[in-house]
CSV table of C-alpha atoms in Angstrom, one decimal:
chain,number,residue,atom,x,y,z
K,1,UNK,CA,-21.8,-16.4,-15.2
K,2,UNK,CA,-21.7,-12.9,-13.6
K,3,UNK,CA,-24.0,-14.0,-10.9
K,4,UNK,CA,-21.9,-17.1,-9.9
K,5,UNK,CA,-20.6,-17.6,-6.4
K,6,UNK,CA,-16.8,-17.2,-6.0
K,7,UNK,CA,-14.6,-20.4,-6.1
K,8,UNK,CA,-12.9,-21.2,-2.8
K,9,UNK,CA,-9.1,-21.8,-2.7
K,10,UNK,CA,-7.5,-24.4,-0.7
K,11,UNK,CA,-8.1,-24.2,3.0
K,12,UNK,CA,-11.1,-21.8,2.4
K,13,UNK,CA,-14.8,-22.3,2.2
K,14,UNK,CA,-17.8,-20.6,0.6
K,15,UNK,CA,-20.2,-19.2,3.2
K,16,UNK,CA,-23.3,-17.2,3.1
K,17,UNK,CA,-22.7,-13.9,4.8
K,18,UNK,CA,-24.6,-13.1,6.9
K,19,UNK,CA,-25.7,-16.5,7.9
K,20,UNK,CA,-28.4,-17.9,5.6
K,21,UNK,CA,-28.9,-14.7,3.5
K,22,UNK,CA,-30.3,-15.4,0.0
K,23,UNK,CA,-30.9,-12.5,-2.3
K,24,UNK,CA,-30.8,-14.7,-5.4
K,25,UNK,CA,-27.6,-13.0,-6.4
K,26,UNK,CA,-24.9,-15.6,-5.5
K,27,UNK,CA,-21.9,-13.4,-6.1
K,28,UNK,CA,-23.3,-11.1,-3.4
K,29,UNK,CA,-24.6,-13.8,-1.0
K,30,UNK,CA,-21.5,-16.0,-0.8
K,31,UNK,CA,-18.0,-15.0,0.4
K,32,UNK,CA,-14.8,-17.0,0.7
K,33,UNK,CA,-13.7,-17.2,4.4
K,34,UNK,CA,-11.8,-19.6,6.6
K,35,UNK,CA,-13.6,-22.7,7.2
K,36,UNK,CA,-15.8,-22.7,10.2
K,37,UNK,CA,-17.7,-26.1,10.6
K,38,UNK,CA,-20.5,-26.0,13.1
K,39,UNK,CA,-20.0,-22.2,13.7
K,40,UNK,CA,-21.9,-19.1,12.5
K,41,UNK,CA,-20.6,-17.6,9.3
K,42,UNK,CA,-19.0,-14.4,10.1
K,43,UNK,CA,-17.3,-11.9,7.8
K,44,UNK,CA,-13.6,-11.6,9.0
K,45,UNK,CA,-12.3,-8.1,9.7
K,46,UNK,CA,-9.2,-7.0,7.9
K,47,UNK,CA,-6.8,-4.0,8.5
K,48,UNK,CA,-7.6,-0.7,7.0
K,49,UNK,CA,-3.9,0.3,7.6
K,50,UNK,CA,-2.7,-1.3,4.4
K,51,UNK,CA,-2.4,1.3,1.6
K,52,UNK,CA,-0.8,1.8,-1.9
K,53,UNK,CA,2.2,3.9,-1.4
K,54,UNK,CA,4.2,4.0,-4.6
K,55,UNK,CA,3.5,3.0,-8.3
K,56,UNK,CA,6.2,2.8,-11.0
K,57,UNK,CA,4.4,2.3,-14.3
K,58,UNK,CA,7.4,3.0,-16.7
K,59,UNK,CA,10.7,2.0,-15.2
K,60,UNK,CA,13.9,2.9,-17.1
K,61,UNK,CA,15.0,-0.7,-17.0
K,62,UNK,CA,12.0,-2.4,-18.6
K,63,UNK,CA,8.4,-3.4,-18.0
K,64,UNK,CA,9.2,-6.4,-15.9
K,65,UNK,CA,10.3,-4.0,-13.2
K,66,UNK,CA,7.1,-2.0,-13.0
K,67,UNK,CA,5.9,-2.2,-9.4
K,68,UNK,CA,3.2,-1.4,-6.9
K,69,UNK,CA,4.4,-0.9,-3.3
K,70,UNK,CA,2.1,-1.2,-0.2
K,71,UNK,CA,2.7,0.4,3.2
K,72,UNK,CA,1.3,-0.7,6.6
K,73,UNK,CA,0.4,2.4,8.5
K,74,UNK,CA,-0.5,0.4,11.6
K,75,UNK,CA,1.3,-0.9,14.5
K,76,UNK,CA,0.7,-4.6,13.9
K,77,UNK,CA,2.2,-7.0,11.3
K,78,UNK,CA,-0.4,-7.9,8.8
K,79,UNK,CA,-0.7,-11.2,6.9
K,80,UNK,CA,-1.3,-10.3,3.2
K,81,UNK,CA,-2.4,-13.7,2.2
K,82,UNK,CA,-5.7,-13.5,0.2
K,83,UNK,CA,-5.3,-9.8,-0.5
K,84,UNK,CA,-5.6,-8.9,-4.2
K,85,UNK,CA,-3.7,-6.2,-6.2
K,86,UNK,CA,-5.2,-5.2,-9.6
K,87,UNK,CA,-5.0,-2.4,-12.1
K,88,UNK,CA,-7.7,-0.7,-14.1
K,89,UNK,CA,-11.0,-2.7,-14.6
K,90,UNK,CA,-10.4,-4.8,-17.6
K,91,UNK,CA,-6.6,-4.6,-17.5
K,92,UNK,CA,-4.3,-7.3,-16.2
K,93,UNK,CA,-5.6,-10.3,-14.3
K,94,UNK,CA,-5.8,-9.6,-10.5
K,95,UNK,CA,-2.9,-10.9,-8.4
K,96,UNK,CA,-3.9,-12.8,-5.4
K,97,UNK,CA,-1.1,-12.4,-2.8
K,98,UNK,CA,0.2,-15.8,-1.6
K,99,UNK,CA,0.5,-17.3,1.8
K,100,UNK,CA,3.7,-16.3,3.7
K,101,UNK,CA,3.8,-12.7,2.7
K,102,UNK,CA,3.3,-10.3,5.6
K,103,UNK,CA,4.0,-6.6,6.2
K,104,UNK,CA,5.6,-5.3,9.3
K,105,UNK,CA,4.3,-2.3,11.3
K,106,UNK,CA,5.1,0.9,9.3
K,107,UNK,CA,6.9,-1.3,6.7
K,108,UNK,CA,6.6,-1.9,3.1
K,109,UNK,CA,6.2,-4.7,0.5
K,110,UNK,CA,6.8,-4.2,-3.1
K,111,UNK,CA,5.3,-6.3,-5.9
K,112,UNK,CA,7.1,-6.2,-9.3
K,113,UNK,CA,5.4,-7.1,-12.7
K,114,UNK,CA,7.7,-10.1,-13.0
K,115,UNK,CA,6.0,-11.7,-9.9
K,116,UNK,CA,2.4,-10.2,-10.0
K,117,UNK,CA,1.8,-10.0,-13.7
K,118,UNK,CA,0.3,-6.6,-13.1
K,119,UNK,CA,1.0,-4.6,-16.2
K,120,UNK,CA,0.5,-0.8,-15.8
K,121,UNK,CA,-0.4,1.3,-18.8
K,122,UNK,CA,2.2,4.0,-19.5
K,123,UNK,CA,-0.4,6.4,-20.7
K,124,UNK,CA,-2.3,6.2,-17.3
K,125,UNK,CA,-3.9,3.5,-15.2
K,126,UNK,CA,-4.9,2.7,-11.7
K,127,UNK,CA,-3.7,0.4,-8.9
K,128,UNK,CA,-6.4,-1.2,-6.8
K,129,UNK,CA,-6.0,-3.1,-3.5
K,130,UNK,CA,-8.7,-5.5,-2.1
K,131,UNK,CA,-8.8,-7.2,1.2
K,132,UNK,CA,-9.7,-11.0,1.4
K,133,UNK,CA,-13.4,-10.1,1.7
K,134,UNK,CA,-13.3,-8.4,-1.7
K,135,UNK,CA,-13.6,-5.0,-0.3
K,136,UNK,CA,-11.7,-2.2,-2.1
K,137,UNK,CA,-9.2,-0.9,0.5
K,138,UNK,CA,-7.3,1.5,-1.8
K,139,UNK,CA,-7.3,2.9,-5.3
K,140,UNK,CA,-4.8,5.2,-6.9
K,141,UNK,CA,-5.3,6.6,-10.3
K,142,UNK,CA,-2.5,8.2,-12.3
K,143,UNK,CA,-1.8,9.8,-15.6
K,144,UNK,CA,1.1,9.5,-17.9
K,145,UNK,CA,4.5,10.1,-16.2
K,146,UNK,CA,8.0,10.1,-17.6
K,147,UNK,CA,10.2,7.1,-17.9
K,148,UNK,CA,12.0,6.3,-14.7
K,149,UNK,CA,9.6,8.2,-12.4
K,150,UNK,CA,7.4,6.9,-9.6
K,151,UNK,CA,4.1,8.1,-8.5
K,152,UNK,CA,4.4,8.3,-4.8
K,153,UNK,CA,2.5,9.3,-1.7
K,154,UNK,CA,4.5,12.0,-0.1
K,155,UNK,CA,3.1,13.8,3.0
K,156,UNK,CA,-0.4,12.8,2.0
K,157,UNK,CA,-0.2,14.0,-1.6
K,158,UNK,CA,0.4,11.9,-4.7
K,159,UNK,CA,3.4,13.4,-6.7
K,160,UNK,CA,5.7,12.3,-9.6
K,161,UNK,CA,9.3,11.9,-8.4
K,162,UNK,CA,12.5,10.9,-10.1
K,163,UNK,CA,13.7,8.9,-7.0
K,164,UNK,CA,12.3,5.3,-7.0
K,165,UNK,CA,12.1,4.0,-3.4
K,166,UNK,CA,11.0,0.3,-3.5
K,167,UNK,CA,10.3,-1.0,0.0
K,168,UNK,CA,11.4,2.2,1.7
K,169,UNK,CA,10.2,5.8,2.5
K,170,UNK,CA,9.3,8.0,-0.5
K,171,UNK,CA,11.5,10.8,-1.5
K,172,UNK,CA,10.4,13.8,-3.6
K,173,UNK,CA,12.9,14.7,-6.3
K,174,UNK,CA,11.6,16.9,-9.1
K,175,UNK,CA,13.0,16.9,-12.7
K,176,UNK,CA,15.3,19.8,-13.3
K,177,UNK,CA,13.7,22.8,-15.1
K,178,UNK,CA,14.4,23.3,-18.8
K,179,UNK,CA,17.8,24.9,-19.4
K,180,UNK,CA,16.0,27.5,-21.6
K,181,UNK,CA,13.9,28.8,-18.9
K,182,UNK,CA,15.0,31.4,-16.5
K,183,UNK,CA,14.8,30.4,-12.8
K,184,UNK,CA,12.1,32.2,-10.8
K,185,UNK,CA,13.0,35.6,-9.6
K,186,UNK,CA,15.8,36.0,-12.2
K,187,UNK,CA,16.7,39.6,-13.0
K,188,UNK,CA,18.2,40.2,-16.4
K,189,UNK,CA,20.1,43.5,-16.7
K,190,UNK,CA,20.4,45.5,-19.9
K,191,UNK,CA,24.0,44.6,-20.3
K,192,UNK,CA,23.1,40.9,-20.1
K,193,UNK,CA,20.4,41.3,-22.7
K,194,UNK,CA,22.8,42.8,-25.3
């Protein structure tokens, strides 16, 4: 069972990549590719510009609004058909992105729980992105955040922010400090302390 070749979807075929390779491990020898009768089996090349950009594991308005947002960092529109979103190994079932979904240059696409079925664990999880060849293109792990926050890539760093930005640029907004704490560099005079 774990060694079985993948099952091809409509309009695709199973091919040995590279041509004729047989290691006796079918899951490694066969790939799902576009049909190519009479031609050499060649592994397609997919963009490295598609990345995970924002994750909302605990939205304030319910689990069906959890989401994973992708960004296209390149200058060409990318067809996402056949790409796969998943969470931590053994978590939700992987979500195969359907035909007709593409991402514009420097654009965003958001996949909500209600459409993808990806359920992110509030206590910490990961989001993973695979290209149609099955290669992991991105993986982001996160620990527990507060309800209504997003885990976002901001200037190359992953940060928790209170501003959710589905399908748009991420914005860093931090939670206000506790009322009982003095702001940095606060000077308390003797008169105030009495």
